[in-house]
Tab-separated table of C-alpha atoms in Angstrom:
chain	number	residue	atom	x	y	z
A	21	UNK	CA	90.766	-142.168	-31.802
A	22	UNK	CA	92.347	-144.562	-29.294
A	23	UNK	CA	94.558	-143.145	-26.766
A	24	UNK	CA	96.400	-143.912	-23.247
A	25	UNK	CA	94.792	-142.516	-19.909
A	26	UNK	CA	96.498	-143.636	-16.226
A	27	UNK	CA	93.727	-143.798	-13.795
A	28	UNK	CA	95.745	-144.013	-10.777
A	29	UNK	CA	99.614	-145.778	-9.544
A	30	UNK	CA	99.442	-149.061	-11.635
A	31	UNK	CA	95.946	-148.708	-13.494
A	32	UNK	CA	97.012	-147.499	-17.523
A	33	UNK	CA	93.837	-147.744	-20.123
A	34	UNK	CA	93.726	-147.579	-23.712
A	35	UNK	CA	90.223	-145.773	-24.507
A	36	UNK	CA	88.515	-144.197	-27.196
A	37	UNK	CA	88.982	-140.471	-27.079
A	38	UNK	CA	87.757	-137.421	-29.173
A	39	UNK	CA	90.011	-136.576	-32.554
A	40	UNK	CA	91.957	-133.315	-31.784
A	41	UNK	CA	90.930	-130.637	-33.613
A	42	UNK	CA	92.333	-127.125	-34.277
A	43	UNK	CA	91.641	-124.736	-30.943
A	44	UNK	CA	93.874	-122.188	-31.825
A	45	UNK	CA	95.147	-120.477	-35.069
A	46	UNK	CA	98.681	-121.493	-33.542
A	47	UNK	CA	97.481	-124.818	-33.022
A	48	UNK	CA	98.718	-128.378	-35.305
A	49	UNK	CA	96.923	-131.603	-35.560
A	50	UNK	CA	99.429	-134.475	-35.452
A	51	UNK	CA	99.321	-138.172	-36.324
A	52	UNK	CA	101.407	-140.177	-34.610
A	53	UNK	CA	103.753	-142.653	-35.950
A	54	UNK	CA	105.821	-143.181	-33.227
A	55	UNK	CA	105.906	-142.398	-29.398
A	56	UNK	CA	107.195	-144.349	-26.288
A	57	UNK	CA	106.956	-144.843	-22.690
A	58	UNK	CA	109.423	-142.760	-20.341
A	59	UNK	CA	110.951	-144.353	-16.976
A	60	UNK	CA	109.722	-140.891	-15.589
A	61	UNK	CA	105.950	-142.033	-16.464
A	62	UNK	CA	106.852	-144.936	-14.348
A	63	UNK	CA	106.787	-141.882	-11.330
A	64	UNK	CA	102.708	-141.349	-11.922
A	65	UNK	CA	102.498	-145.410	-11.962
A	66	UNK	CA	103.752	-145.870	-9.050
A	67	UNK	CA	102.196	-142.953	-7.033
A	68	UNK	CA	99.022	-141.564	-8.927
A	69	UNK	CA	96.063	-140.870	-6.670
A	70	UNK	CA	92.817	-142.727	-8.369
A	71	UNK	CA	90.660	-140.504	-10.383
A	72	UNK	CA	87.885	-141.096	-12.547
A	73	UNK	CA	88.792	-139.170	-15.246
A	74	UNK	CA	92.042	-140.222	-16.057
A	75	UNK	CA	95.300	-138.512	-16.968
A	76	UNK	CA	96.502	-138.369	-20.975
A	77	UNK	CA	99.766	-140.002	-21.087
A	78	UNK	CA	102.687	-139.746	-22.704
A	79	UNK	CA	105.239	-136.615	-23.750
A	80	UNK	CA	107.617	-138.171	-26.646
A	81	UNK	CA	106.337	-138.730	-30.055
A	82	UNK	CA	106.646	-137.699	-33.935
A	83	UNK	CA	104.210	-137.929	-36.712
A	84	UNK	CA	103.029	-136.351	-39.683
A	85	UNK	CA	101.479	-132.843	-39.413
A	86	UNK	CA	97.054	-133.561	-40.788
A	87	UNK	CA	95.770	-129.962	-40.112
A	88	UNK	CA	97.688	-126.683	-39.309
A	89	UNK	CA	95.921	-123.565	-37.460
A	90	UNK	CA	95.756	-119.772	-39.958
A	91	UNK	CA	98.835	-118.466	-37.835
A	92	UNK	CA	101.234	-121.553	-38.558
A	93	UNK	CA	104.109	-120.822	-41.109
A	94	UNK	CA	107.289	-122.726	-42.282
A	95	UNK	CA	105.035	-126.092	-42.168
A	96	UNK	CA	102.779	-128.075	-44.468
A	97	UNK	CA	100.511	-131.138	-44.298
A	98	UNK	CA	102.521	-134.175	-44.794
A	99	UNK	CA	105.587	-133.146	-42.956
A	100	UNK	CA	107.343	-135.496	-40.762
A	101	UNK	CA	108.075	-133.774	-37.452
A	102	UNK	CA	109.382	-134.290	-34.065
A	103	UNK	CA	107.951	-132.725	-30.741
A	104	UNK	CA	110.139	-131.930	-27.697
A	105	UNK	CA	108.316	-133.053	-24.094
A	106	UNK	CA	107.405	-129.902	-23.601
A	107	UNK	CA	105.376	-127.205	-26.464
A	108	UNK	CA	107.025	-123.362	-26.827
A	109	UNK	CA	106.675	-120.800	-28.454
A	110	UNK	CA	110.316	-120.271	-29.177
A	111	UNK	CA	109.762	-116.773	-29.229
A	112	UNK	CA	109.805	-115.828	-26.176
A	113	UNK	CA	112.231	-114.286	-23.547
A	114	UNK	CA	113.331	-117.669	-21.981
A	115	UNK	CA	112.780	-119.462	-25.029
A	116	UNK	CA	115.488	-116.986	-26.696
A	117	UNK	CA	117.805	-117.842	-23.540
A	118	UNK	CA	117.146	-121.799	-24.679
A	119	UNK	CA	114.712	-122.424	-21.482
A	120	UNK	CA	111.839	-124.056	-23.499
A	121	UNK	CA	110.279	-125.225	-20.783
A	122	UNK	CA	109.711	-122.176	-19.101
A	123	UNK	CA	108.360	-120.467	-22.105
A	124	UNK	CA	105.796	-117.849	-20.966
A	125	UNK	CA	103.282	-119.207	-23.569
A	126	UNK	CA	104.294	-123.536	-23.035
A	127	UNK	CA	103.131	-126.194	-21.236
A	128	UNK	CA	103.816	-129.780	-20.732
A	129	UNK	CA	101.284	-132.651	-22.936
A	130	UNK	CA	98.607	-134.301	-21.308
A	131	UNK	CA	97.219	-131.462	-19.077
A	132	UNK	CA	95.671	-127.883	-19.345
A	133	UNK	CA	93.319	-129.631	-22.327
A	134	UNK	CA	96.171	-130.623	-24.512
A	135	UNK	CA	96.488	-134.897	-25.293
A	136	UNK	CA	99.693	-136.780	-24.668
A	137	UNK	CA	101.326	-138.561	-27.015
A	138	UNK	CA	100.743	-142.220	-26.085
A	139	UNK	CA	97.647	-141.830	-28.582
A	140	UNK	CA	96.709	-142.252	-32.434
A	141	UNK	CA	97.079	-138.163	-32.526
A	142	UNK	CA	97.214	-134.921	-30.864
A	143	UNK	CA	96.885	-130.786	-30.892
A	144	UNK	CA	99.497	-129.516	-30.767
A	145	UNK	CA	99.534	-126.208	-29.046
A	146	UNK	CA	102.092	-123.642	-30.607
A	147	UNK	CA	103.277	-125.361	-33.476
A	148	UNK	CA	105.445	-123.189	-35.432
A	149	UNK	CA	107.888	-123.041	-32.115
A	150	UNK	CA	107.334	-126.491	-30.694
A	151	UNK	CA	106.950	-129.038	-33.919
A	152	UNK	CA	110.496	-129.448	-36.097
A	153	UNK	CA	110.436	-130.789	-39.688
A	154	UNK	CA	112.438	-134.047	-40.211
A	155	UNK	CA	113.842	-134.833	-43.883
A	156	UNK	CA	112.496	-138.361	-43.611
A	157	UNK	CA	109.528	-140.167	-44.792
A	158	UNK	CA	107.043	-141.864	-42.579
A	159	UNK	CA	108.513	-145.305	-42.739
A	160	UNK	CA	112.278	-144.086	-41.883
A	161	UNK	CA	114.418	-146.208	-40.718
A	162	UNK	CA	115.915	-143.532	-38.485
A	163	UNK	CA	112.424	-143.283	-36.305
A	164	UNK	CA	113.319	-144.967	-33.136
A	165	UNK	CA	116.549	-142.666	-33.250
A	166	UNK	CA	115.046	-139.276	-33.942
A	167	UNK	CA	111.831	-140.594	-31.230
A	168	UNK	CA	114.797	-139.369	-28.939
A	169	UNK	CA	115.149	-136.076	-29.542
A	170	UNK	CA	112.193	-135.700	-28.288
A	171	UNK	CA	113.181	-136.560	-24.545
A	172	UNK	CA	115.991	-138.615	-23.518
A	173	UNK	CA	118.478	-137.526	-26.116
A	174	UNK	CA	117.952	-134.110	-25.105
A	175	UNK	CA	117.807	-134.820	-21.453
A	176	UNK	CA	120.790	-136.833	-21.072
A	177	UNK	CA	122.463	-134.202	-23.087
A	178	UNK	CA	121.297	-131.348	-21.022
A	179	UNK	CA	122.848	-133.227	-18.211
A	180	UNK	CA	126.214	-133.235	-19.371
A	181	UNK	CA	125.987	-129.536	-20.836
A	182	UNK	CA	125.041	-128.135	-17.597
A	183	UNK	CA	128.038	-130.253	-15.964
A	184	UNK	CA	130.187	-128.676	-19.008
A	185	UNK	CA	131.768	-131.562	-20.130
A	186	UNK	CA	134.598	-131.326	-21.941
A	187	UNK	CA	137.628	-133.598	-23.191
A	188	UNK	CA	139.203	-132.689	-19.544
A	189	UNK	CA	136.433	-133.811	-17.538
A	190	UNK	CA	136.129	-137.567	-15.753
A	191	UNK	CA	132.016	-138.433	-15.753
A	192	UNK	CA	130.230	-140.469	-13.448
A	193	UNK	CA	126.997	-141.236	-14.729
A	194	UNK	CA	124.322	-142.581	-12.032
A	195	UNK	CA	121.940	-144.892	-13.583
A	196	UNK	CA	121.349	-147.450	-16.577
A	197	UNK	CA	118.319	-146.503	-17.860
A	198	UNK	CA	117.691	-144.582	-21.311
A	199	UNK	CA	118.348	-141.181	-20.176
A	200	UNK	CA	121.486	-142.660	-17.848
A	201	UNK	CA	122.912	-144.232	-21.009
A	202	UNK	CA	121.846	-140.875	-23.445
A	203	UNK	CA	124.035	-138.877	-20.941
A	204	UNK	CA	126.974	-141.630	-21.700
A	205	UNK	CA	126.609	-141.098	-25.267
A	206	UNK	CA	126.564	-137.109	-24.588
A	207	UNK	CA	129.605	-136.839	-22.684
A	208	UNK	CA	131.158	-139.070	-25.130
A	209	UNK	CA	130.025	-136.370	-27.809
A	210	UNK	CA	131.642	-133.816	-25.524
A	211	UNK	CA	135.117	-135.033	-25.432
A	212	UNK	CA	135.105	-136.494	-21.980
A	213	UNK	CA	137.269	-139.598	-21.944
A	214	UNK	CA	136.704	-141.487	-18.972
A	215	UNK	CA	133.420	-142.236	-18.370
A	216	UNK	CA	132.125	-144.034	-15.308
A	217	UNK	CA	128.389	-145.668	-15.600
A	218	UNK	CA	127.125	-146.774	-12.588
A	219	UNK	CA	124.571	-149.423	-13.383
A	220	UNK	CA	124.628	-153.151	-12.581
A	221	UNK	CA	121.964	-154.418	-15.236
A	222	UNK	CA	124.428	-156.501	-17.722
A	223	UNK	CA	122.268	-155.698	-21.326
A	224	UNK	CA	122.434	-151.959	-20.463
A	225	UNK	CA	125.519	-151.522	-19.290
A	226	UNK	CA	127.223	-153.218	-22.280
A	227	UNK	CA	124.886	-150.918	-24.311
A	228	UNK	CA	126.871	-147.980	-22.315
A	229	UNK	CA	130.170	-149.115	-23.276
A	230	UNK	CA	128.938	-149.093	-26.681
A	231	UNK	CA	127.932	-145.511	-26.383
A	232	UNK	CA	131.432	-144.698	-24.892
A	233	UNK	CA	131.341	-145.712	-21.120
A	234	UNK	CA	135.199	-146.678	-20.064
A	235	UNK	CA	133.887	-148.519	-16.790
A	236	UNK	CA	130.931	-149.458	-15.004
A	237	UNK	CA	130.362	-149.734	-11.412
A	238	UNK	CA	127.652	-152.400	-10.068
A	239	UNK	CA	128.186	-151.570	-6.541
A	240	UNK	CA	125.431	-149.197	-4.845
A	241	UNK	CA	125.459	-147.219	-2.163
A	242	UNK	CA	128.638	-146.994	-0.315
A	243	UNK	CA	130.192	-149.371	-1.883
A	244	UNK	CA	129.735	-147.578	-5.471
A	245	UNK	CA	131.241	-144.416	-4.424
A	246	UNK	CA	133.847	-146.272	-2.844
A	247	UNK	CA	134.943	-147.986	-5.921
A	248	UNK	CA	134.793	-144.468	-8.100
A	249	UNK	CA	136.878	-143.181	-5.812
A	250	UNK	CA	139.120	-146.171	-6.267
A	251	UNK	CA	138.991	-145.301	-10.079
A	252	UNK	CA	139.713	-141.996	-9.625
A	253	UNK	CA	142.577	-142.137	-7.336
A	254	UNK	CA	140.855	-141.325	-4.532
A	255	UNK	CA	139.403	-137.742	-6.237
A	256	UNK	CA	136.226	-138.079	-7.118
A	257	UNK	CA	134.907	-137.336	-10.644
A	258	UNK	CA	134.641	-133.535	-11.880
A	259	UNK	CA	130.995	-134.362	-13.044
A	260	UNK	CA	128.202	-136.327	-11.716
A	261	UNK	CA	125.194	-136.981	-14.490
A	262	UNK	CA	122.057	-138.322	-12.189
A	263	UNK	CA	119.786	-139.515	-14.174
A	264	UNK	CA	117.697	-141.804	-11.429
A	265	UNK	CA	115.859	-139.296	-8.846
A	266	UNK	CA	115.731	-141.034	-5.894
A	267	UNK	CA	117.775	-140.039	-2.665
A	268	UNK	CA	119.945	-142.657	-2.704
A	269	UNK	CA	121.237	-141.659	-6.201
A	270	UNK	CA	121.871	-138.310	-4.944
A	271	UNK	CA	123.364	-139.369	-1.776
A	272	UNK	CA	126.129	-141.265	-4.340
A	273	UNK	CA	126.115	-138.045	-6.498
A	274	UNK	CA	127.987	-136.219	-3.157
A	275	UNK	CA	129.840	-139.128	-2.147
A	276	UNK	CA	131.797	-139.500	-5.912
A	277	UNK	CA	131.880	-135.950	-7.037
A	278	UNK	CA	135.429	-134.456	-6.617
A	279	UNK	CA	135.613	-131.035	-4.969
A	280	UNK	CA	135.090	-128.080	-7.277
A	281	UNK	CA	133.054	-130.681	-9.113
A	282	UNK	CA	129.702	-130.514	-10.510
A	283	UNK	CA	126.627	-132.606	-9.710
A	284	UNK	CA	124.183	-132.358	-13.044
A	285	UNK	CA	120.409	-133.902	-11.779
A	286	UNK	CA	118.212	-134.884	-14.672
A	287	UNK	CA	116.457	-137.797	-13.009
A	288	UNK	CA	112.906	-136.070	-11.534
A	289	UNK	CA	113.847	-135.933	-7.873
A	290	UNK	CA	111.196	-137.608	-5.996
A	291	UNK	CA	111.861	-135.644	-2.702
A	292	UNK	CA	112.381	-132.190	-1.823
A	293	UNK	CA	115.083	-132.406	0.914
A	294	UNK	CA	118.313	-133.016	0.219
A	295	UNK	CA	122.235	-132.497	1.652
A	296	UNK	CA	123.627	-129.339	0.470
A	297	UNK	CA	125.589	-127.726	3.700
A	298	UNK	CA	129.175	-127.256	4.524
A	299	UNK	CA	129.903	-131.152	4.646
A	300	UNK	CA	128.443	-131.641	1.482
A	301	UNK	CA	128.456	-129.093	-1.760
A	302	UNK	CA	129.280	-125.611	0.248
A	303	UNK	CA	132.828	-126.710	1.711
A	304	UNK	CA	134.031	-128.441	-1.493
A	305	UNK	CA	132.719	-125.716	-3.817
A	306	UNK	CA	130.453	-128.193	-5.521
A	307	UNK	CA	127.877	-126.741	-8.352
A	308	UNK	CA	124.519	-128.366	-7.882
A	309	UNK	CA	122.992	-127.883	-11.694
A	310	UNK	CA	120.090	-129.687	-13.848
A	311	UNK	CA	116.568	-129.795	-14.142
A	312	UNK	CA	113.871	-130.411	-16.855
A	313	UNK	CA	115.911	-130.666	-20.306
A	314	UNK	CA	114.861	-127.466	-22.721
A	315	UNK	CA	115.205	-130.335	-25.831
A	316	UNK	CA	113.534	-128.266	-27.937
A	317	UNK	CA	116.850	-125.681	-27.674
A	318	UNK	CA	119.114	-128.868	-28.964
A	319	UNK	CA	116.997	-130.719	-31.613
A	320	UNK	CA	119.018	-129.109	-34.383
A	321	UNK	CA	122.264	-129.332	-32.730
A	322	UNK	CA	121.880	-133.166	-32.256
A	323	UNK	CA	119.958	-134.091	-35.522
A	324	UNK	CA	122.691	-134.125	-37.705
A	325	UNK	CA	124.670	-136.970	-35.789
A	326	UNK	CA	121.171	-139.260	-36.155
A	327	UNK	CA	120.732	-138.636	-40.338
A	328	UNK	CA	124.248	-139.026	-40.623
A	329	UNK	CA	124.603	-141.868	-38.977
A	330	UNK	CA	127.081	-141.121	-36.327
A	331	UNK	CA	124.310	-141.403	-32.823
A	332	UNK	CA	122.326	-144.374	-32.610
A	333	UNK	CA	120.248	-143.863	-29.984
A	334	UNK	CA	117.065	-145.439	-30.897
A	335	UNK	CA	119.119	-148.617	-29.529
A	336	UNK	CA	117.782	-147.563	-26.378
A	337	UNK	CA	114.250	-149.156	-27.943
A	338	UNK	CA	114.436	-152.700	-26.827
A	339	UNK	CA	111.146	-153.981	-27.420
A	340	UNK	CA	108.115	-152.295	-29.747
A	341	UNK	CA	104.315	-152.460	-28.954
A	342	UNK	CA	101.186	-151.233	-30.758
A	343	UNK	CA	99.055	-148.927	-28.838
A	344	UNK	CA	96.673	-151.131	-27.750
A	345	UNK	CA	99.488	-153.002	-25.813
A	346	UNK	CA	100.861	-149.963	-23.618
A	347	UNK	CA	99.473	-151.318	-20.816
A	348	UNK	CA	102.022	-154.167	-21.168
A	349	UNK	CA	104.767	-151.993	-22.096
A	350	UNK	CA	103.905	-150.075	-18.938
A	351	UNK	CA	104.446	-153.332	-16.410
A	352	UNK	CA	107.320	-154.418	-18.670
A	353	UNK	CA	109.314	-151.102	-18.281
A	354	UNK	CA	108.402	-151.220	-14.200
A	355	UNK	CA	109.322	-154.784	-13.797
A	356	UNK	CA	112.867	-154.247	-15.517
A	357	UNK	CA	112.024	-156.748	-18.581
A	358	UNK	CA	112.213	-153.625	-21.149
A	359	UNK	CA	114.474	-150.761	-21.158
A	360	UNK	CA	112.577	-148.659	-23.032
A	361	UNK	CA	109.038	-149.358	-25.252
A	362	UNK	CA	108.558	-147.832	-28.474
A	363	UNK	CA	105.093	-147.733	-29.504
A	364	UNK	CA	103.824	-147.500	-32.959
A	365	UNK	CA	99.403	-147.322	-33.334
């Protein structure tokens, strides 16, 4: 099969790899149909050390199931399913607490022996708790949106269900990329009514108003959290969605976050040091929350708005490539010409 290795920051390969095969009685073999590149693969492209074995790429995809492992139940062959970015059990302790990804028996794709999903197929490790059977055909319509739930659905939703949105709460969201504008069209889900994106690339941002966003804010830095504050007469926003992971970001997520606030980090932070003293979360009594988005625990929650038609967020899919083009989807996504690249092989 044909599948997508990064051999160090900027270097992304299409090669022919061994077909997955059953490991494990617990174990699926997937085709894929659809997967996509992440803006948090664009981390690895800009930073990988070279290696000459290459890293499997890619951690969003659905398919149809072509082999299932002796301990697999409640699937077939021929099933249409969707896999969150990270394979669980669902069994155990913290997957029964709806932390998927730190089940005792997951991992994350493309390491440990286990493919990514920027290929023609994959093993899938733990199937019965990681893979979840869509009521669609192969040639759906509803793909590109149900591709999400995978990743950025679930992730910009974690975001704002860790800030616990609600219809009383005033969001800022930090950034316009796909997760940025999946937390818009979370908090919008949630109640929240005035929603502040903070994002200065035009075709996004009037994506975000679509999804619910009541303003934008182009400014950066502190300019930005000098205009939210203007919005917000002066108090600051009770919840903060970053979905960038860069200082700066976070720097803006203190300055526009209201005391008694909460700041809600989904963007992979891409330092380790950051404020949180007196001056800046302990005085104001300000909840520092996020992390890696369990999107296994909301698949089911959120399907229902994609078949029914009330969530479109496969809009977030702005241009579509074949697998053989990643490499191009990869420079397009880093240079800003794509939001986000769907990829069918």
């Amino acid at each position: 099969m044909r599948a997508t290795f990064m051999y160090g920051a900027g270097d992304v390969r299409v090669e022919n790899a061994p077909d997955p095969a059953i490991q494990q009685p617990t174990d699926a073999v997937v085709r894929i149909v659809r997967s996509c590149i992440c803006g948090s693969d664009l981390h690895p492209y800009h930073s990988l050390p070279v290696s000459e074995q290459g890293t499997p790429m890619g951690h969003e995809f659905l398919g149809v199931i072509e082999d299932l492992g002796s301990e697999v139940s409640g699937l077939k062959r021929g099933d249409v399913v969707v896999a969150p970015f990270a394979y669980s059990d669902n069994t155990c302790l913290f997957c029964r607490e709806g932390l998927h990804t730190s089940c005792l028996n997951g991992r994350f794709w493309g390491r440990d022996g286990v493919g990514g999903g920027q290929a023609e197929a994959i093993r899938v490790p733990q199937a019965q708790g990681t893979l979840v059977k869509l009521p669609v055909g192969e040639d759906s319509e509803l793909l590109p949106s149900l591709l999400t739930l995978s990743d950025v659905y679930g992730t910009g939703y974690h975001a704002a269900k860790q800030a616990h949105v609600n219809a009383r709460t005033t969001v800022a969201v930090i950034g316009d990329g796909a997760v940025g504008l999946m937390a818009v069209l979370s908090a919008k889900r949630l109640g929240a009514e005035r929603i502040i994106l903070m994002g200065r690339h035009d075709e996004r941002t009037k994506l975000g108003i679509d999804f619910g966003a009541t303003d934008v804010v182009p400014e950066r830095g502190a300019e930005g959290v000098e205009r939210v504050r203007e919005l917000t007469g002066g108090q600051g926003v009770h919840a903060v969605l970053e979905a960038v992971g860069y200082m700066n970001a976070y720097e803006t997520a203190v300055g526009v976050v209201r005391p008694g606030g909460v700041i809600s980090r989904v963007g992979v932070p891409q330092y380790e040091d950051a404020p949180i003293g007196f001056a800046s979360l302990f005085g104001p009594n300000i909840t520092l929350t996020g992390g890696p988005a369990p999107a296994r625990a909301y698949i089911e929650e959120l399907l229902p708005d994609v078949l029914e038609g009330r969530a479109e967020p496969g809009r977030v899919f702005d241009r579509t490539i074949g697998l053989e083009q990643v490499p191009d989807g990869y420079r397009a996504m880093n240079d800003r010409t794509a939001l986000k690249v769907l990829i069918q092989p």
